[in-house]
PDB file of C-alpha atoms in Angstrom:
ATOM      1  CA  MET A 453     -15.159   8.087  26.629  1.00 90.00           C
ATOM      2  CA  LEU A 454     -15.622   8.826  30.302  1.00 94.00           C
ATOM      3  CA  ARG A 455     -16.313   6.614  33.209  1.00 94.00           C
ATOM      4  CA  VAL A 456     -18.016   8.546  36.042  1.00 95.00           C
ATOM      5  CA  LEU A 457     -19.606   7.949  39.462  1.00 94.00           C
ATOM      6  CA  ALA A 458     -22.570   9.932  40.893  1.00 95.00           C
ATOM      7  CA  VAL A 459     -23.012  10.250  44.538  1.00 94.00           C
ATOM      8  CA  ASP A 460     -26.116  11.664  46.223  1.00 94.00           C
ATOM      9  CA  ASP A 461     -28.056  10.626  49.402  1.00 92.00           C
ATOM     10  CA  GLU A 462     -31.418  11.602  48.054  1.00 93.00           C
ATOM     11  CA  PRO A 463     -32.628   8.813  45.614  1.00 94.00           C
ATOM     12  CA  PRO A 464     -34.658  11.209  43.292  1.00 95.00           C
ATOM     13  CA  ALA A 465     -31.711  13.545  42.915  1.00 94.00           C
ATOM     14  CA  LEU A 466     -29.358  10.575  42.280  1.00 95.00           C
ATOM     15  CA  ASP A 467     -31.637   9.040  39.716  1.00 96.00           C
ATOM     16  CA  GLU A 468     -31.962  12.359  37.833  1.00 95.00           C
ATOM     17  CA  LEU A 469     -28.205  12.841  37.835  1.00 96.00           C
ATOM     18  CA  VAL A 470     -27.467   9.335  36.619  1.00 96.00           C
ATOM     19  CA  ARG A 471     -30.103   9.781  33.788  1.00 96.00           C
ATOM     20  CA  LEU A 472     -28.701  13.142  32.607  1.00 96.00           C
ATOM     21  CA  LEU A 473     -25.079  11.797  32.712  1.00 97.00           C
ATOM     22  CA  ARG A 474     -26.041   8.697  30.651  1.00 96.00           C
ATOM     23  CA  ALA A 475     -27.677  10.885  28.082  1.00 95.00           C
ATOM     24  CA  ASP A 476     -24.359  12.560  27.368  1.00 96.00           C
ATOM     25  CA  PRO A 477     -22.599  10.710  24.402  1.00 94.00           C
ATOM     26  CA  ARG A 478     -19.091  11.517  25.734  1.00 95.00           C
ATOM     27  CA  ILE A 479     -19.818   9.276  28.829  1.00 96.00           C
ATOM     28  CA  GLU A 480     -19.323   5.426  28.433  1.00 94.00           C
ATOM     29  CA  ARG A 481     -20.443   4.434  31.840  1.00 93.00           C
ATOM     30  CA  VAL A 482     -22.245   5.852  34.874  1.00 94.00           C
ATOM     31  CA  SER A 483     -22.397   4.224  38.271  1.00 92.00           C
ATOM     32  CA  GLY A 484     -24.513   5.488  41.199  1.00 93.00           C
ATOM     33  CA  ALA A 485     -23.895   5.523  44.965  1.00 92.00           C
ATOM     34  CA  ALA A 486     -26.258   6.592  47.732  1.00 91.00           C
ATOM     35  CA  ASP A 487     -23.527   8.007  50.070  1.00 87.00           C
ATOM     36  CA  PRO A 488     -19.738   8.478  50.184  1.00 84.00           C
ATOM     37  CA  ALA A 489     -19.164   5.342  52.037  1.00 84.00           C
ATOM     38  CA  GLU A 490     -20.773   3.257  49.408  1.00 86.00           C
ATOM     39  CA  ALA A 491     -18.882   5.108  46.717  1.00 87.00           C
ATOM     40  CA  LEU A 492     -15.607   4.325  48.515  1.00 83.00           C
ATOM     41  CA  ARG A 493     -16.490   0.676  48.558  1.00 81.00           C
ATOM     42  CA  GLY A 494     -17.286   0.712  44.867  1.00 78.00           C
ATOM     43  CA  LEU A 495     -14.056   2.619  44.089  1.00 79.00           C
ATOM     44  CA  GLY A 496     -12.072   0.043  46.118  1.00 71.00           C
ATOM     45  CA  ARG A 497     -13.598  -2.783  43.934  1.00 72.00           C
ATOM     46  CA  MET A 498     -12.773  -0.771  40.780  1.00 71.00           C
ATOM     47  CA  LEU A 499      -9.201  -0.451  41.791  1.00 62.00           C
ATOM     48  CA  ALA A 500      -8.841  -4.056  42.685  1.00 58.00           C
ATOM     49  CA  GLY A 501     -10.121  -4.932  39.270  1.00 61.00           C
ATOM     50  CA  ASP A 502      -7.662  -2.525  37.651  1.00 59.00           C
ATOM     51  CA  ASP A 503     -10.608  -0.520  36.474  1.00 75.00           C
ATOM     52  CA  ARG A 504     -10.604   3.353  35.956  1.00 83.00           C
ATOM     53  CA  LEU A 505     -12.672   6.172  37.198  1.00 90.00           C
ATOM     54  CA  ASP A 506     -12.476   9.455  35.400  1.00 93.00           C
ATOM     55  CA  ALA A 507     -14.781  11.699  37.438  1.00 94.00           C
ATOM     56  CA  VAL A 508     -16.984  11.794  40.398  1.00 95.00           C
ATOM     57  CA  PHE A 509     -20.188  14.016  40.421  1.00 97.00           C
ATOM     58  CA  LEU A 510     -21.406  14.393  44.030  1.00 94.00           C
ATOM     59  CA  ASP A 511     -23.348  16.366  46.493  1.00 94.00           C
ATOM     60  CA  VAL A 512     -21.734  18.551  49.267  1.00 92.00           C
ATOM     61  CA  ARG A 513     -23.892  17.906  52.277  1.00 89.00           C
ATOM     62  CA  MET A 514     -24.544  14.200  53.090  1.00 88.00           C
ATOM     63  CA  PRO A 515     -24.883  12.291  56.300  1.00 82.00           C
ATOM     64  CA  GLY A 516     -21.649  11.072  57.781  1.00 79.00           C
ATOM     65  CA  LEU A 517     -18.771  11.655  55.295  1.00 80.00           C
ATOM     66  CA  ASP A 518     -19.744  14.816  53.322  1.00 87.00           C
ATOM     67  CA  GLY A 519     -18.620  15.642  49.768  1.00 88.00           C
ATOM     68  CA  LEU A 520     -15.638  17.824  50.839  1.00 90.00           C
ATOM     69  CA  ASP A 521     -14.301  15.148  53.085  1.00 88.00           C
ATOM     70  CA  PHE A 522     -14.806  12.541  50.349  1.00 88.00           C
ATOM     71  CA  THR A 523     -12.805  14.666  47.918  1.00 90.00           C
ATOM     72  CA  ARG A 524      -9.984  15.015  50.482  1.00 88.00           C
ATOM     73  CA  LEU A 525      -9.734  11.343  50.628  1.00 84.00           C
ATOM     74  CA  LEU A 526      -9.665  11.092  46.869  1.00 83.00           C
ATOM     75  CA  SER A 527      -6.616  13.422  46.730  1.00 78.00           C
ATOM     76  CA  GLY A 528      -4.596  10.725  48.328  1.00 73.00           C
ATOM     77  CA  PHE A 529      -5.004   8.459  45.374  1.00 75.00           C
ATOM     78  CA  ALA A 530      -2.118   8.213  42.857  1.00 68.00           C
ATOM     79  CA  ALA A 531      -4.469   9.308  40.008  1.00 77.00           C
ATOM     80  CA  PRO A 532      -7.448  10.938  41.689  1.00 86.00           C
ATOM     81  CA  PRO A 533     -10.574  11.330  39.469  1.00 91.00           C
ATOM     82  CA  ALA A 534     -11.892  14.752  38.535  1.00 94.00           C
ATOM     83  CA  VAL A 535     -14.497  16.095  40.911  1.00 96.00           C
ATOM     84  CA  VAL A 536     -17.704  18.021  40.118  1.00 97.00           C
ATOM     85  CA  PHE A 537     -20.058  19.112  42.863  1.00 96.00           C
ATOM     86  CA  VAL A 538     -23.771  19.001  42.223  1.00 95.00           C
ATOM     87  CA  THR A 539     -25.632  20.576  45.235  1.00 94.00           C
ATOM     88  CA  ALA A 540     -28.424  22.826  46.267  1.00 93.00           C
ATOM     89  CA  HIS A 541     -25.982  24.865  48.575  1.00 90.00           C
ATOM     90  CA  GLU A 542     -23.961  27.834  47.230  1.00 90.00           C
ATOM     91  CA  ASP A 543     -21.866  28.326  50.219  1.00 89.00           C
ATOM     92  CA  GLY A 544     -19.486  25.326  49.532  1.00 89.00           C
ATOM     93  CA  ALA A 545     -18.148  26.633  46.247  1.00 93.00           C
ATOM     94  CA  VAL A 546     -15.040  28.398  47.634  1.00 93.00           C
ATOM     95  CA  ALA A 547     -14.023  25.192  49.605  1.00 92.00           C
ATOM     96  CA  ALA A 548     -14.817  23.028  46.694  1.00 92.00           C
ATOM     97  CA  PHE A 549     -12.506  24.889  44.227  1.00 94.00           C
ATOM     98  CA  ASP A 550      -9.833  25.137  46.915  1.00 93.00           C
ATOM     99  CA  LEU A 551      -9.879  21.253  46.818  1.00 91.00           C
ATOM    100  CA  GLY A 552      -9.378  21.328  43.094  1.00 92.00           C
ATOM    101  CA  ALA A 553     -12.961  20.630  41.900  1.00 95.00           C
ATOM    102  CA  VAL A 554     -13.364  20.975  38.214  1.00 96.00           C
ATOM    103  CA  ASP A 555     -16.908  22.518  38.485  1.00 97.00           C
ATOM    104  CA  TYR A 556     -19.563  23.454  40.917  1.00 97.00           C
ATOM    105  CA  LEU A 557     -23.203  22.978  39.767  1.00 96.00           C
ATOM    106  CA  LEU A 558     -26.443  24.116  41.414  1.00 95.00           C
ATOM    107  CA  LYS A 559     -29.597  22.074  41.650  1.00 94.00           C
ATOM    108  CA  PRO A 560     -31.847  21.774  39.734  1.00 93.00           C
ATOM    109  CA  VAL A 561     -29.184  20.959  37.114  1.00 94.00           C
ATOM    110  CA  ARG A 562     -29.802  22.236  33.590  1.00 94.00           C
ATOM    111  CA  PRO A 563     -28.650  19.778  30.853  1.00 94.00           C
ATOM    112  CA  GLU A 564     -26.666  22.487  29.112  1.00 95.00           C
ATOM    113  CA  ARG A 565     -24.825  23.424  32.363  1.00 96.00           C
ATOM    114  CA  LEU A 566     -24.152  19.730  33.024  1.00 96.00           C
ATOM    115  CA  ALA A 567     -22.835  19.426  29.385  1.00 96.00           C
ATOM    116  CA  GLU A 568     -20.364  22.307  30.127  1.00 96.00           C
ATOM    117  CA  ALA A 569     -19.176  20.490  33.407  1.00 97.00           C
ATOM    118  CA  VAL A 570     -18.621  17.251  31.371  1.00 97.00           C
ATOM    119  CA  ARG A 571     -16.611  19.165  28.806  1.00 96.00           C
ATOM    120  CA  ARG A 572     -14.334  20.431  31.611  1.00 96.00           C
ATOM    121  CA  VAL A 573     -13.888  16.989  32.977  1.00 96.00           C
ATOM    122  CA  GLU A 574     -13.104  15.727  29.502  1.00 95.00           C
ATOM    123  CA  ARG A 575     -10.432  18.496  29.137  1.00 94.00           C
ATOM    124  CA  THR A 576      -8.960  17.753  32.705  1.00 93.00           C
ATOM    125  CA  VAL A 577      -8.657  14.087  31.872  1.00 91.00           C
ATOM    126  CA  ARG A 578      -7.091  14.709  28.546  1.00 89.00           C
ATOM    127  CA  ARG A 579      -4.471  17.012  30.026  1.00 87.00           C
ATOM    128  CA  ALA A 580      -3.711  14.529  32.866  1.00 84.00           C
ATOM    129  CA  ALA A 581      -3.083  11.772  30.249  1.00 77.00           C
ATOM    130  CA  GLU A 582      -0.866  13.961  28.212  1.00 75.00           C
ATOM    131  CA  ALA A 583       1.204  15.040  31.233  1.00 73.00           C
ATOM    132  CA  ALA A 584       1.548  11.451  32.553  1.00 67.00           C
ATOM    133  CA  PRO A 585       4.751   9.700  31.632  1.00 65.00           C
ATOM    134  CA  ALA A 586       4.359   6.744  29.309  1.00 64.00           C
ATOM    135  CA  PRO A 587       4.806   3.478  31.174  1.00 73.00           C
ATOM    136  CA  ASP A 588       8.023   1.770  30.387  1.00 82.00           C
ATOM    137  CA  GLU A 589       7.899  -1.260  28.138  1.00 85.00           C
ATOM    138  CA  VAL A 590       9.940  -4.455  28.287  1.00 86.00           C
ATOM    139  CA  ILE A 591      11.009  -6.100  25.060  1.00 86.00           C
ATOM    140  CA  PRO A 592      11.877  -9.796  25.046  1.00 86.00           C
ATOM    141  CA  VAL A 593      15.039 -10.486  22.873  1.00 85.00           C
ATOM    142  CA  GLU A 594      16.203 -13.962  21.844  1.00 80.00           C
ATOM    143  CA  LEU A 595      19.877 -14.555  22.423  1.00 80.00           C
ATOM    144  CA  GLY A 596      21.190 -18.060  21.608  1.00 76.00           C
ATOM    145  CA  GLY A 597      18.427 -19.924  23.295  1.00 75.00           C
ATOM    146  CA  ARG A 598      18.105 -17.288  26.088  1.00 81.00           C
ATOM    147  CA  THR A 599      15.509 -14.620  26.463  1.00 83.00           C
ATOM    148  CA  ARG A 600      16.787 -11.264  27.596  1.00 83.00           C
ATOM    149  CA  MET A 601      14.339  -8.596  28.764  1.00 88.00           C
ATOM    150  CA  VAL A 602      15.364  -5.087  27.427  1.00 89.00           C
ATOM    151  CA  SER A 603      13.672  -2.005  28.879  1.00 91.00           C
ATOM    152  CA  ARG A 604      12.550   0.492  26.380  1.00 92.00           C
ATOM    153  CA  SER A 605      13.910   3.350  28.605  1.00 91.00           C
ATOM    154  CA  ALA A 606      17.359   1.861  28.084  1.00 93.00           C
ATOM    155  CA  VAL A 607      17.085   2.067  24.296  1.00 94.00           C
ATOM    156  CA  THR A 608      19.015   5.046  22.866  1.00 94.00           C
ATOM    157  CA  HIS A 609      18.324   4.562  19.144  1.00 94.00           C
ATOM    158  CA  VAL A 610      16.875   2.011  16.638  1.00 95.00           C
ATOM    159  CA  GLU A 611      18.131   1.077  13.199  1.00 95.00           C
ATOM    160  CA  ALA A 612      16.150  -0.640  10.397  1.00 94.00           C
ATOM    161  CA  HIS A 613      17.315  -4.012   9.108  1.00 90.00           C
ATOM    162  CA  GLY A 614      14.628  -5.231   6.590  1.00 88.00           C
ATOM    163  CA  ASP A 615      11.781  -6.728   8.526  1.00 88.00           C
ATOM    164  CA  TYR A 616      13.965  -6.403  11.737  1.00 91.00           C
ATOM    165  CA  VAL A 617      15.307  -3.509  13.837  1.00 94.00           C
ATOM    166  CA  ARG A 618      18.364  -3.379  15.955  1.00 93.00           C
ATOM    167  CA  LEU A 619      17.915  -1.841  19.366  1.00 94.00           C
ATOM    168  CA  HIS A 620      20.925  -0.011  20.678  1.00 93.00           C
ATOM    169  CA  THR A 621      20.963   0.378  24.498  1.00 93.00           C
ATOM    170  CA  VAL A 622      22.912   2.329  27.091  1.00 89.00           C
ATOM    171  CA  GLY A 623      26.404   0.733  27.518  1.00 80.00           C
ATOM    172  CA  GLU A 624      25.993  -1.795  24.798  1.00 79.00           C
ATOM    173  CA  LYS A 625      27.651  -1.708  21.401  1.00 75.00           C
ATOM    174  CA  ALA A 626      26.244  -4.705  19.468  1.00 80.00           C
ATOM    175  CA  GLY A 627      22.532  -4.124  19.966  1.00 88.00           C
ATOM    176  CA  TYR A 628      19.679  -6.714  19.768  1.00 91.00           C
ATOM    177  CA  LEU A 629      17.795  -7.798  16.655  1.00 91.00           C
ATOM    178  CA  VAL A 630      13.981  -7.718  16.996  1.00 90.00           C
ATOM    179  CA  ARG A 631      11.461  -8.783  14.262  1.00 88.00           C
ATOM    180  CA  ILE A 632       9.332  -5.704  13.707  1.00 90.00           C
ATOM    181  CA  PRO A 633       9.279  -3.083  10.869  1.00 91.00           C
ATOM    182  CA  LEU A 634      10.739   0.401  11.931  1.00 93.00           C
ATOM    183  CA  SER A 635       7.586   2.130  10.767  1.00 91.00           C
ATOM    184  CA  ALA A 636       5.465  -0.011  13.159  1.00 90.00           C
ATOM    185  CA  LEU A 637       7.898   0.577  16.094  1.00 91.00           C
ATOM    186  CA  ALA A 638       7.891   4.315  15.420  1.00 90.00           C
ATOM    187  CA  ARG A 639       4.121   4.452  15.764  1.00 88.00           C
ATOM    188  CA  ARG A 640       4.124   2.302  18.817  1.00 87.00           C
ATOM    189  CA  TRP A 641       6.851   4.349  20.650  1.00 89.00           C
ATOM    190  CA  GLU A 642       5.930   7.862  19.428  1.00 82.00           C
ATOM    191  CA  GLY A 643       4.222   8.653  22.747  1.00 79.00           C
ATOM    192  CA  ALA A 644       7.374   7.585  24.613  1.00 84.00           C
ATOM    193  CA  GLY A 645       9.413  10.231  23.101  1.00 85.00           C
ATOM    194  CA  PHE A 646      11.086   8.383  20.205  1.00 90.00           C
ATOM    195  CA  ILE A 647      11.478  10.454  17.054  1.00 90.00           C
ATOM    196  CA  ARG A 648      12.329   9.645  13.403  1.00 92.00           C
ATOM    197  CA  ILE A 649      15.524  11.271  12.287  1.00 92.00           C
ATOM    198  CA  HIS A 650      15.940   9.207   9.040  1.00 93.00           C
ATOM    199  CA  ARG A 651      13.898   6.654   7.116  1.00 91.00           C
ATOM    200  CA  SER A 652      16.033   4.050   8.768  1.00 94.00           C
ATOM    201  CA  THR A 653      16.695   5.523  12.172  1.00 95.00           C
ATOM    202  CA  LEU A 654      14.582   6.150  15.261  1.00 94.00           C
ATOM    203  CA  VAL A 655      16.035   7.862  18.365  1.00 94.00           C
ATOM    204  CA  ALA A 656      15.017   8.361  22.004  1.00 92.00           C
ATOM    205  CA  SER A 657      14.745  12.166  22.465  1.00 87.00           C
ATOM    206  CA  ALA A 658      15.708  11.626  26.205  1.00 86.00           C
ATOM    207  CA  HIS A 659      19.089  10.296  25.064  1.00 90.00           C
ATOM    208  CA  ILE A 660      20.000  12.903  22.570  1.00 87.00           C
ATOM    209  CA  GLU A 661      23.095  14.669  23.807  1.00 87.00           C
ATOM    210  CA  GLU A 662      23.842  17.069  21.010  1.00 85.00           C
ATOM    211  CA  LEU A 663      22.320  18.442  17.664  1.00 85.00           C
ATOM    212  CA  ARG A 664      24.942  19.454  15.150  1.00 85.00           C
ATOM    213  CA  PHE A 665      24.871  21.272  11.900  1.00 86.00           C
ATOM    214  CA  ASP A 666      27.767  21.089   9.574  1.00 83.00           C
ATOM    215  CA  SER A 667      27.625  22.472   5.889  1.00 80.00           C
ATOM    216  CA  GLY A 668      23.909  22.234   5.763  1.00 76.00           C
ATOM    217  CA  ARG A 669      23.850  18.664   7.195  1.00 86.00           C
ATOM    218  CA  ALA A 670      22.377  17.821  10.495  1.00 88.00           C
ATOM    219  CA  SER A 671      23.254  15.096  12.973  1.00 90.00           C
ATOM    220  CA  VAL A 672      22.451  14.061  16.492  1.00 89.00           C
ATOM    221  CA  ARG A 673      24.772  12.490  19.105  1.00 90.00           C
ATOM    222  CA  VAL A 674      23.134   9.676  20.987  1.00 89.00           C
ATOM    223  CA  GLY A 675      24.787   7.236  23.268  1.00 80.00           C
ATOM    224  CA  GLY A 676      28.251   8.053  21.999  1.00 81.00           C
ATOM    225  CA  ALA A 677      27.281   7.604  18.322  1.00 87.00           C
ATOM    226  CA  GLU A 678      26.807  10.263  15.807  1.00 91.00           C
ATOM    227  CA  LEU A 679      23.645   9.742  13.625  1.00 92.00           C
ATOM    228  CA  PRO A 680      22.698  11.668  10.443  1.00 93.00           C
ATOM    229  CA  VAL A 681      19.443  13.428  10.256  1.00 91.00           C
ATOM    230  CA  SER A 682      17.841  13.354   6.749  1.00 91.00           C
ATOM    231  CA  ARG A 683      16.956  16.752   5.165  1.00 88.00           C
ATOM    232  CA  ARG A 684      13.259  15.518   5.317  1.00 87.00           C
ATOM    233  CA  HIS A 685      13.373  15.182   9.132  1.00 85.00           C
ATOM    234  CA  THR A 686      15.785  18.053  10.138  1.00 86.00           C
ATOM    235  CA  ARG A 687      13.166  20.727  10.798  1.00 81.00           C
ATOM    236  CA  GLN A 688      10.923  18.499  12.720  1.00 78.00           C
ATOM    237  CA  VAL A 689      13.824  17.128  14.938  1.00 79.00           C
ATOM    238  CA  ARG A 690      15.086  20.733  15.572  1.00 76.00           C
ATOM    239  CA  ASP A 691      11.606  22.078  16.419  1.00 74.00           C
ATOM    240  CA  LEU A 692      10.931  19.038  18.668  1.00 68.00           C
ATOM    241  CA  LEU A 693      14.201  19.532  20.585  1.00 65.00           C
ATOM    242  CA  VAL A 694      13.871  23.334  20.854  1.00 59.00           C
ATOM    243  CA  ARG A 695      10.295  22.877  22.148  1.00 53.00           C
ATOM    244  CA  GLY A 696      11.466  20.311  24.692  1.00 49.00           C
ATOM    245  CA  PHE A 697      14.199  22.672  25.835  1.00 44.00           C
ATOM    246  CA  ARG A 698      11.971  25.570  26.365  1.00 41.00           C
ATOM    247  CA  SER A 699       9.445  23.534  28.315  1.00 44.00           C
ATOM    248  CA  ASP A 700      12.189  22.024  30.613  1.00 46.00           C
ATOM    249  CA  PRO A 701      11.738  23.733  33.955  1.00 44.00           C
ATOM    250  CA  ARG A 702      15.504  23.434  34.743  1.00 43.00           C
TER     251      ARG A 702
END
């Protein structure tokens, strides 16, 4: 569900845009601002509260800071929202798309045309989420009365031990026992590049050094250890690694 901001200095136009956006089932929340300065203050409050903004729908020509200048300011954010221009002026389209606008709508806005713009925003937000690296996770591990914090990015592979798993990390041989089933950890870490190579083994694809085939059996070399890949998982592991290699810009 999307969270969006509508910006227009004409109250009737702003009210109508907010109404149309709220009618779209893909939008969770719509905020309105009467000018870019007010929008920036609202955006600052959102960032301070660790909130998110997926898209801004705004006019081009407004007093003071216009829509194009506002968009240039947004580009300085670490994760800028998608921008859709909603305006009565046709002559700003080229500049808008040069700034990376997702869409450019002319007033009066038709509901079906706005729905298409929301679809483009949804696609842009989804692609950005898929491209963003998964944030690292820190796992607290109990060691004889002490708690050690282990970074997920340091984990090379994980082995099942009943209701526990053993985390193997870079430069460590013994590993760390954590009480969580391997199946649950596999679901939790799938988006971070961990892949199942065996019913009892999970590996970090970023740490795989080599994929071997010997007499029909597959194995991977991870962190200096050679780990068997079950027949059930061989094709999936091979396809994932080959796909990753082809998409590597190096």
